[in-house]
Each structure stands twice: as C-alpha cells, then as structure tokens.
C-alpha cells in the first residue's frame, strides 16, 4: 500500500495539504470516486425509485439495486439481507424496536452508546434483565461471556472492534456461546467493516450493523444486515410508502425485506456513493487496509509509551490508539495537537460506562486509515511530546 499515492485521491488533502487527519474512527474522508458517484447520480440519474414508469426512474431504481448488491457482496450477504439505514445508530434502533424475543439482554461494558441505549430502553420498556460483559486487556472477557450468557439470555449485543480500545473482540467465541444458549447476536461492526474483511456467513452473527461514512462513504449511509429468516418475522420499524405489497381499508400487507424496513424515499445518492466506497476499498484489498492501520497504530503506541506522563489504553494489535496524559485533560491535549494540524478525537467517545470502568475522565484517540502516512505518525508523536512538556511544566 502506498498511502502517499492514495492521499492524492482525496480532494480534502489538496485543500489542506498539511492536515494529519487521525480521527477516522469518527468519520473517514471521501475519495474523488465517491464524490463523483454522488454528484453524477444527481447530474445524470436522479429520480425517485421503485415508482416511476419512465426510463430515468428505471435507471435510478437500478442504480439503487446495484448499490445494494455491491454492498451485500462486500460482506458476503445476499442482497435481500441488506437494509440501508442512516448509520449504525439507526440500525440498532431499528432492531431494538422491531425484534421480538424472549429472555434477557447481554451487553458489554465497552459498548458505544448507540449500541447500548436502544437495548437498555427496550429492557426498561419490556421489563427485561440486562447483564454486562466485562473488559480484559481492551477486549471483551470470554470468562464473563461464559458467566453471563445462559439459557435465560435472549439477545447478546457486542462490538466487533471497540472504538475506545481498537482491538478485535473474540466475537466468534462469544457468538458460539450465545448460539449454544439459543440467543440472538447483534454485532456492531462500525469499527470493523472499514478496517478488516467482514464475512457475515463466516462470522455467523444474526445481525450486523455498520456506518458507510466511516468507510469512505457519504454521511447518512449505513447498513443493517440480518439473516433472511429473522428479517421476515420482524415488524417494520417505520411504516409508509415504498414498504407495502398492498393497502386496503381493513388490511395492510407489508413487502418482504429489505423494502419492508425502508419506508419512504431512501438516500439513493448515498447508496450509490457507498457502493463506490466499497469498490475503492475492494481495489485496495481489506487485508491491506487492516495491515496498514495496525502498522501505524503500533508505531503510535510504541512512540507514546516513551513519552513521560502518557498512559496508553489500547492493547497491542489495536488499529487505533487511545491514551491519557497524567498532566492534562484529553481536550487540552487535543487542542495542542490541533495547533500542529493533527486532528484527533478527545472525550468519552460515546462510551461513558467504559470510561468510568477505566477510572478516567476521557481519553485522546488517534485513529489512522488508508491515507495516513508515517509522516502523520511522526507529526502526531511530536505534538504529543510537546503537549506532555507543556502540561508537565505547568
Ligand atoms: C463502535 C461504534 N458503534 C457505533 C457507532 C455509531 O456510529 P454512527 O454515529 O455512525 O451511528 C460508532 C461511532 O463512532 C462506533 O464507533
């Protein structure tokens, strides 16, 4: 992989050549091909879909269908198992409000709020028990999975890669434990779909959620994958146009998945842009993407460990690095980095319960992606060194 070459495909770096953008876990930048795909859709193919009988409407409908099959192929799903949503948050909310199951809910302490709150609300509303899986060295503890998942569990919601730690959780083992207890599994792949090959058949989660905007796609795009037989039994999340077979005064027949869960006019241009993003990533190869992020994260972790007052939270093998500075609040550290043109995230990362567990008031997080270079890493480390010196002296 040649990140310097890849960088040339991203117009934002023409505008801001000095920018070391290391906030990719929040959202990624967009290559020219994605921007063009969205723009060309509006210039050449724009129409509502699934309704019109004219050529332009057919072309738009076809573009949306093609986008769905491209994204399905990316995760080895069938097209009718891929529901387009706005983001991971919407995917989790859709599921929590549409899925009926007996038994309690098992979440993890490291869960992002959007993976946690929809299920906590469901538990409140339906009087379900909630258990939490613990964290061990930046990963969900298998021991706690064995302790907490049992025949009373109806659903387990876990993240593939935590946005705080950046390490891959042992999800295959947890999914097996859940299935042995007849529990459903929802996998939050918001941080894994952009960074590693994702094969839903192989991994065998019942539902998988991820966001397009974190993997080069447009904002407002995301995916909920669900096993066909489960989607067919689910109540629609929203009702309205585009999701019915027939509506009579006394009876409504809903369409099958995925249309059943996509009421109203969808984000057609966004889906087309997401398909272009998938194509871009496939051209690079997800194994290469994964190796590159991990290599840069490893360099950052190694460098940070040598800086006085810095405490690294992410474990070895992570694809991002979260850290704290003994002498300063994460926001202050991020501000020093900002002054050097290094963009990172600071705060609780929408994972407040995990921050409480870690006994920190937040963390600074640097998350690399395909266009980040060794130079970005050097710039980052140099700025953290400076931050540590400034705050140590004050
Ligand atoms: C692990 C994880 N889950 C869920 C989300 C929510 O994603 P979105 O804001 O796109 O809905 C994020 C976003 O940072 C995340 O990192």
Coordinates of C-alpha atoms and ligand atoms in Angstrom, one line a residue:
X1 CA 0.0 0.0 0.0
X2 CA 1.2 3.5 -0.9
X3 CA -0.6 5.9 1.4
X4 CA 1.1 8.9 -0.3
X5 CA -0.5 7.8 -3.6
X6 CA -3.9 7.0 -2.0
X7 CA -3.9 10.5 -0.4
X8 CA -3.9 12.0 -3.9
X9 CA -7.4 10.5 -4.5
X10 CA -8.8 12.5 -1.6
X11 CA -9.5 16.2 -2.5
X12 CA -9.6 17.3 1.1
X13 CA -5.8 16.9 1.2
X14 CA -5.5 19.3 -1.8
X15 CA -7.3 21.9 0.3
X16 CA -5.5 21.1 3.5
X17 CA -2.1 19.5 2.5
X18 CA -0.7 19.8 6.0
X19 CA -3.5 18.1 7.7
X20 CA -2.7 14.9 9.6
X21 CA -6.3 13.5 9.9
X22 CA -6.3 10.9 12.6
X23 CA -10.0 11.0 13.5
X24 CA -11.1 8.2 11.2
X25 CA -12.9 6.2 13.9
X26 CA -15.3 9.2 14.0
X27 CA -15.6 9.5 10.2
X28 CA -13.4 9.0 7.2
X29 CA -12.5 11.3 4.3
X30 CA -14.0 10.7 0.9
X31 CA -12.2 9.8 -2.3
X32 CA -12.9 11.6 -5.6
X33 CA -14.7 8.4 -6.9
X34 CA -17.3 8.6 -4.1
X35 CA -17.8 12.3 -4.5
X36 CA -18.1 11.8 -8.3
X37 CA -20.6 8.9 -7.9
X38 CA -22.9 11.0 -5.7
X39 CA -22.6 14.1 -8.0
X40 CA -23.1 12.1 -11.2
X41 CA -26.2 10.4 -9.7
X42 CA -27.7 13.9 -9.2
X43 CA -26.5 15.1 -12.6
X44 CA -27.4 12.1 -14.7
X45 CA -29.8 9.6 -12.9
X46 CA -31.8 11.5 -10.3
X47 CA -35.4 10.3 -9.8
X48 CA -37.4 8.7 -7.1
X49 CA -37.1 4.9 -7.2
X50 CA -39.4 1.9 -7.4
X51 CA -42.4 4.0 -8.6
X52 CA -41.9 5.8 -11.9
X53 CA -42.5 4.0 -15.2
X54 CA -40.2 6.1 -17.3
X55 CA -36.6 5.4 -18.3
X56 CA -34.9 7.8 -15.8
X57 CA -36.9 6.3 -12.9
X58 CA -35.8 2.8 -14.0
X59 CA -32.2 3.9 -14.2
X60 CA -32.3 5.4 -10.7
X61 CA -34.0 2.2 -9.4
X62 CA -31.4 0.1 -11.0
X63 CA -28.6 2.2 -9.5
X64 CA -30.0 1.7 -6.0
X65 CA -30.4 -2.1 -6.6
X66 CA -26.8 -2.3 -7.9
X67 CA -25.6 -0.4 -4.9
X68 CA -27.3 -2.9 -2.6
X69 CA -25.8 -5.9 -4.3
X70 CA -22.3 -4.3 -4.3
X71 CA -22.6 -3.7 -0.5
X72 CA -24.0 -7.2 0.0
X73 CA -21.1 -8.7 -1.9
X74 CA -18.7 -6.8 0.4
X75 CA -19.9 -8.6 3.5
X76 CA -20.8 -11.9 1.7
X77 CA -24.6 -11.4 2.3
X78 CA -27.5 -11.8 -0.1
X79 CA -29.0 -8.6 -1.4
X80 CA -32.3 -9.0 0.4
X81 CA -30.4 -9.3 3.7
X82 CA -29.0 -5.8 3.4
X83 CA -31.2 -2.9 4.7
X84 CA -30.0 0.6 4.0
X85 CA -30.2 2.9 7.0
X86 CA -28.6 6.2 8.0
X87 CA -25.9 4.8 10.3
X88 CA -25.1 2.2 12.9
X89 CA -27.3 4.1 15.5
X90 CA -30.3 3.8 13.3
X91 CA -29.6 0.1 12.6
X92 CA -29.5 -0.6 16.3
X93 CA -32.7 1.4 17.0
X94 CA -34.5 -0.3 14.1
X95 CA -33.6 -3.7 15.5
X96 CA -34.5 -2.9 19.1
X97 CA -37.9 -1.6 18.2
X98 CA -38.7 -4.3 15.6
X99 CA -37.3 -7.5 17.1
X100 CA -39.3 -9.6 19.4
X101 CA -37.6 -12.2 21.6
X102 CA -37.9 -14.0 24.9
X103 CA -35.3 -13.6 27.6
X104 CA -32.8 -11.1 28.8
X105 CA -30.2 -8.9 27.1
X106 CA -26.4 -9.1 27.4
X107 CA -24.4 -6.0 26.5
X108 CA -20.8 -5.2 27.1
X109 CA -19.3 -2.5 29.3
X110 CA -17.3 -1.2 26.4
X111 CA -20.3 -0.7 24.2
X112 CA -20.7 2.6 22.3
X113 CA -23.9 4.4 23.5
X114 CA -25.6 3.7 20.2
X115 CA -25.1 0.0 20.7
X116 CA -26.2 0.2 24.3
X117 CA -29.0 2.7 24.7
X118 CA -31.6 1.2 22.3
X119 CA -31.3 -2.1 24.2
X120 CA -31.4 -0.5 27.6
X121 CA -34.6 1.3 26.6
X122 CA -36.1 -2.0 25.3
X123 CA -35.1 -3.7 28.6
X124 CA -36.8 -0.9 30.5
X125 CA -40.0 -1.0 28.4
X126 CA -40.3 -4.8 28.3
X127 CA -39.0 -5.4 31.8
X128 CA -36.1 -7.5 30.6
X129 CA -33.0 -8.3 32.6
X130 CA -29.6 -6.8 31.5
X131 CA -26.2 -8.2 32.1
X132 CA -22.8 -6.7 31.1
X133 CA -19.8 -8.4 29.8
X134 CA -16.6 -7.2 31.4
X135 CA -13.4 -6.0 29.6
X136 CA -10.0 -7.6 29.9
X137 CA -6.9 -6.0 28.4
X138 CA -9.1 -4.0 26.0
X139 CA -11.2 -6.9 24.8
X140 CA -14.5 -8.4 26.0
X141 CA -13.7 -11.1 28.5
X142 CA -14.5 -14.6 27.4
X143 CA -14.8 -15.6 31.1
X144 CA -17.5 -13.1 31.6
X145 CA -19.3 -14.3 28.4
X146 CA -19.3 -17.8 29.9
X147 CA -20.6 -16.5 33.2
X148 CA -23.3 -14.1 31.9
X149 CA -24.7 -15.8 28.8
X150 CA -27.1 -18.7 29.7
X151 CA -30.4 -20.2 28.8
X152 CA -32.2 -17.1 30.1
X153 CA -30.4 -14.9 27.6
X154 CA -32.4 -13.8 24.6
X155 CA -30.0 -11.5 22.8
X156 CA -26.3 -10.6 23.0
X157 CA -25.2 -7.2 21.5
X158 CA -21.4 -6.8 21.2
X159 CA -19.0 -4.8 19.2
X160 CA -16.5 -6.4 16.8
X161 CA -13.9 -3.7 17.5
X162 CA -14.3 -1.2 20.3
X163 CA -14.0 2.5 19.3
X164 CA -12.2 3.1 22.6
X165 CA -9.6 0.3 22.5
X166 CA -9.4 -0.5 18.8
X167 CA -8.8 -4.2 19.4
X168 CA -10.8 -7.1 17.9
X169 CA -13.0 -8.8 20.4
X170 CA -13.2 -12.6 20.4
X171 CA -16.6 -12.4 18.7
X172 CA -16.5 -15.9 17.1
X173 CA -16.3 -17.5 20.6
X174 CA -18.9 -15.2 22.1
X175 CA -21.3 -15.9 19.2
X176 CA -20.8 -19.6 19.7
X177 CA -21.6 -19.3 23.4
X178 CA -24.7 -17.3 22.6
X179 CA -26.0 -19.7 19.9
X180 CA -25.4 -22.7 22.2
X181 CA -27.8 -20.9 24.5
X182 CA -30.3 -20.1 21.7
X183 CA -29.6 -16.4 22.0
X184 CA -29.6 -14.0 19.1
X185 CA -26.4 -11.9 18.4
X186 CA -26.2 -8.4 17.1
X187 CA -22.7 -7.4 16.0
X188 CA -21.7 -3.7 16.0
X189 CA -19.3 -3.6 13.1
X190 CA -19.0 0.2 12.9
X191 CA -15.2 0.0 13.6
X192 CA -14.6 -3.3 11.8
X193 CA -16.3 -3.0 8.5
X194 CA -14.0 -0.1 7.5
X195 CA -10.9 -1.9 8.6
X196 CA -11.0 -5.7 8.0
X197 CA -12.6 -8.2 5.8
X198 CA -16.1 -9.0 7.1
X199 CA -17.9 -12.2 6.0
X200 CA -21.3 -12.4 7.7
X201 CA -21.7 -16.0 6.8
X202 CA -18.4 -16.9 8.3
X203 CA -18.9 -14.9 11.5
X204 CA -22.5 -16.1 11.8
X205 CA -23.9 -13.1 13.8
X206 CA -27.7 -12.9 13.3
X207 CA -27.5 -9.1 12.7
X208 CA -24.6 -6.8 11.8
X209 CA -24.7 -3.0 11.8
X210 CA -22.2 -0.6 10.3
X211 CA -21.9 3.0 9.0
X212 CA -21.0 4.0 5.5
X213 CA -19.4 7.3 6.5
X214 CA -16.7 5.6 8.4
X215 CA -15.6 3.6 5.4
X216 CA -15.2 6.3 2.8
X217 CA -19.0 6.5 2.0
X218 CA -21.2 9.5 2.3
X219 CA -22.7 10.7 5.6
X220 CA -26.2 9.4 6.2
X221 CA -25.4 5.9 4.9
X222 CA -25.3 2.7 6.9
X223 CA -26.2 -0.9 6.8
X224 CA -28.2 -3.4 8.8
X225 CA -27.6 -7.0 7.8
X226 CA -30.0 -9.6 9.1
X227 CA -30.4 -13.3 8.4
X228 CA -33.3 -13.6 6.0
X229 CA -35.5 -15.9 8.1
X230 CA -35.2 -13.4 11.0
X231 CA -35.9 -10.3 9.0
X232 CA -39.1 -11.9 7.6
X233 CA -40.6 -12.2 11.1
X234 CA -39.8 -8.7 12.2
X235 CA -42.3 -5.9 12.5
X236 CA -41.4 -2.9 10.3
X237 CA -39.6 -0.1 12.0
X238 CA -41.5 2.6 10.3
X239 CA -44.5 2.4 8.0
X240 CA -45.4 4.4 4.9
X241 CA -44.7 4.4 1.2
X242 CA -42.3 2.0 -0.5
X243 CA -42.7 -0.8 2.0
X244 CA -46.0 -2.5 1.3
X245 CA -47.4 -5.1 -1.0
X246 CA -51.0 -3.8 -0.7
X247 CA -53.0 -1.4 1.5
X248 CA -56.8 -1.8 1.8
X249 CA -59.1 -0.1 4.3
X250 CA -59.1 -3.1 6.6
X251 CA -55.8 -4.8 5.8
X252 CA -52.1 -3.9 5.1
X253 CA -49.7 -6.4 3.6
X254 CA -46.1 -5.5 4.1
X255 CA -43.4 -6.1 1.5
X256 CA -40.6 -8.6 2.2
X257 CA -37.2 -7.5 3.5
X258 CA -35.3 -5.3 2.7
X259 CA -38.1 -2.9 1.4
X260 CA -40.2 -3.7 4.5
X261 CA -37.7 -1.8 6.6
X262 CA -37.1 1.1 4.2
X263 CA -40.2 3.2 4.4
X264 CA -40.3 6.4 2.4
X265 CA -37.8 7.7 -0.2
X266 CA -34.4 6.4 0.7
X267 CA -31.0 8.1 0.4
X268 CA -30.4 6.9 -3.2
X269 CA -27.4 9.0 -4.0
X270 CA -25.9 8.0 -0.7
X271 CA -26.3 4.3 -1.5
X272 CA -24.6 4.9 -4.9
X273 CA -21.8 6.7 -3.1
X274 CA -21.4 3.9 -0.6
X275 CA -21.1 1.3 -3.4
X276 CA -18.3 3.5 -4.9
X277 CA -16.6 3.5 -1.5
X278 CA -16.9 -0.3 -1.3
X279 CA -15.3 -0.5 -4.8
X280 CA -12.5 1.7 -3.7
X281 CA -11.8 -0.4 -0.6
X282 CA -12.0 -3.7 -2.6
X283 CA -9.5 -2.4 -5.1
X284 CA -7.0 -1.8 -2.2
X285 CA -8.0 -5.1 -0.5
X286 CA -9.3 -5.3 3.0
X287 CA -6.3 -7.3 4.2
X288 CA -4.1 -4.5 3.1
X289 CA -6.3 -1.9 4.8
X290 CA -6.2 -3.8 8.0
X291 CA -2.4 -4.3 8.0
X292 CA -1.8 -0.6 7.3
X293 CA -4.0 0.8 10.1
X294 CA -2.4 -1.7 12.6
X295 CA 1.1 -0.9 11.5
X296 CA 0.6 2.8 12.0
X297 CA -1.2 2.3 15.3
X298 CA 1.6 0.1 16.5
X299 CA 4.1 2.8 15.7
X300 CA 2.0 5.3 17.6
X301 CA 1.6 3.0 20.6
X302 CA 5.4 2.4 20.7
X303 CA 6.2 6.1 20.4
X304 CA 3.6 7.1 23.1
X305 CA 5.0 4.6 25.6
X306 CA 8.2 6.5 25.6
X307 CA 6.6 9.9 26.4
X308 CA 6.6 10.9 30.1
X309 CA 3.1 11.1 31.7
X310 CA 1.3 9.3 28.8
X311 CA -0.7 6.2 29.6
X312 CA -1.8 4.1 26.6
X313 CA -5.2 2.5 27.0
X314 CA -5.3 0.5 23.7
X315 CA -3.7 -3.0 23.7
X316 CA -1.2 -4.4 21.3
X317 CA -2.6 -5.3 17.9
X318 CA -5.2 -2.4 18.0
X319 CA -5.9 -0.4 14.9
X320 CA -6.2 2.9 16.8
X321 CA -4.7 4.3 19.9
X322 CA -6.4 5.9 22.9
X323 CA -4.3 7.4 25.7
X324 CA -4.4 9.7 28.6
X325 CA -2.0 12.3 29.8
X326 CA -1.3 12.5 33.5
X327 CA -0.9 16.3 33.5
X328 CA -3.8 17.3 31.3
X329 CA -7.4 16.8 30.3
X330 CA -7.8 15.0 26.9
X331 CA -9.4 18.1 25.4
X332 CA -6.3 20.1 26.2
X333 CA -4.0 17.5 24.7
X334 CA -6.2 17.5 21.5
X335 CA -6.0 21.3 21.4
X336 CA -2.2 21.3 21.3
X337 CA -2.3 18.6 18.6
X338 CA -4.8 20.8 16.7
X339 CA -2.3 23.7 16.7
X340 CA 0.1 21.4 14.8
X341 CA -2.5 20.4 12.3
X342 CA -3.2 17.0 13.9
X343 CA -6.9 16.1 14.1
X344 CA -7.8 13.6 16.9
X345 CA -10.8 12.9 19.0
X346 CA -10.9 13.6 22.7
X347 CA -13.6 12.9 25.3
X348 CA -15.6 9.9 26.4
X349 CA -16.0 8.5 22.8
X350 CA -19.7 7.8 23.5
X351 CA -18.7 5.1 25.9
X352 CA -19.1 6.7 29.3
X353 CA -19.6 3.5 31.2
X354 CA -16.3 2.2 29.9
X355 CA -14.6 5.4 31.0
X356 CA -16.0 5.0 34.5
X357 CA -14.6 1.5 34.5
X358 CA -11.2 2.8 33.4
X359 CA -11.4 5.5 36.1
X360 CA -10.5 8.2 33.6
X361 CA -12.4 11.4 32.7
X362 CA -11.9 10.6 29.0
X363 CA -9.1 9.8 26.5
X364 CA -7.5 11.2 23.5
X365 CA -7.8 8.9 20.4
X366 CA -5.8 8.8 17.2
X367 CA -7.3 6.5 14.5
X368 CA -5.4 6.1 11.3
X369 CA -6.7 5.0 7.9
X370 CA -5.5 4.2 4.4
X371 CA -4.3 7.7 3.5
X372 CA -2.3 8.2 6.7
X373 CA 1.5 8.2 6.3
X374 CA 4.5 7.6 8.6
X375 CA 4.9 11.4 8.4
X376 CA 1.5 11.8 10.0
X377 CA 2.6 9.5 12.8
X378 CA 5.8 11.5 13.4
X379 CA 3.8 14.7 13.5
X380 CA 1.4 13.2 15.9
X381 CA 4.1 11.9 18.3
X382 CA 6.0 15.2 18.1
X383 CA 2.8 17.1 19.1
X384 CA 2.1 14.7 22.0
X385 CA 5.7 15.2 23.2
X386 CA 5.1 18.9 23.2
X387 CA 1.8 18.6 25.0
X388 CA 3.3 16.5 27.6
X389 CA 6.1 19.0 28.1
X390 CA 3.8 22.0 28.2
X391 CA 1.4 20.5 30.8
X392 CA 4.1 18.8 32.8
X393 CA 5.7 22.2 33.3
X394 CA 2.5 24.0 34.3
Ligands
LIG1 C1 -18.3 1.1 17.9 C2 -19.3 2.1 17.4 N1 -20.6 1.8 17.3 C3 -21.5 2.7 16.9 C4 -21.1 3.9 16.4 C5 -22.2 4.9 16.0 O1 -22.0 5.2 14.6 P1 -22.9 6.3 13.9 O2 -22.7 7.6 14.7 O3 -22.4 6.3 12.5 O4 -24.3 5.8 14.1 C6 -19.8 4.3 16.5 C7 -19.4 5.6 16.1 O5 -18.3 6.1 16.4 C8 -18.8 3.3 16.9 O6 -17.5 3.6 17.0

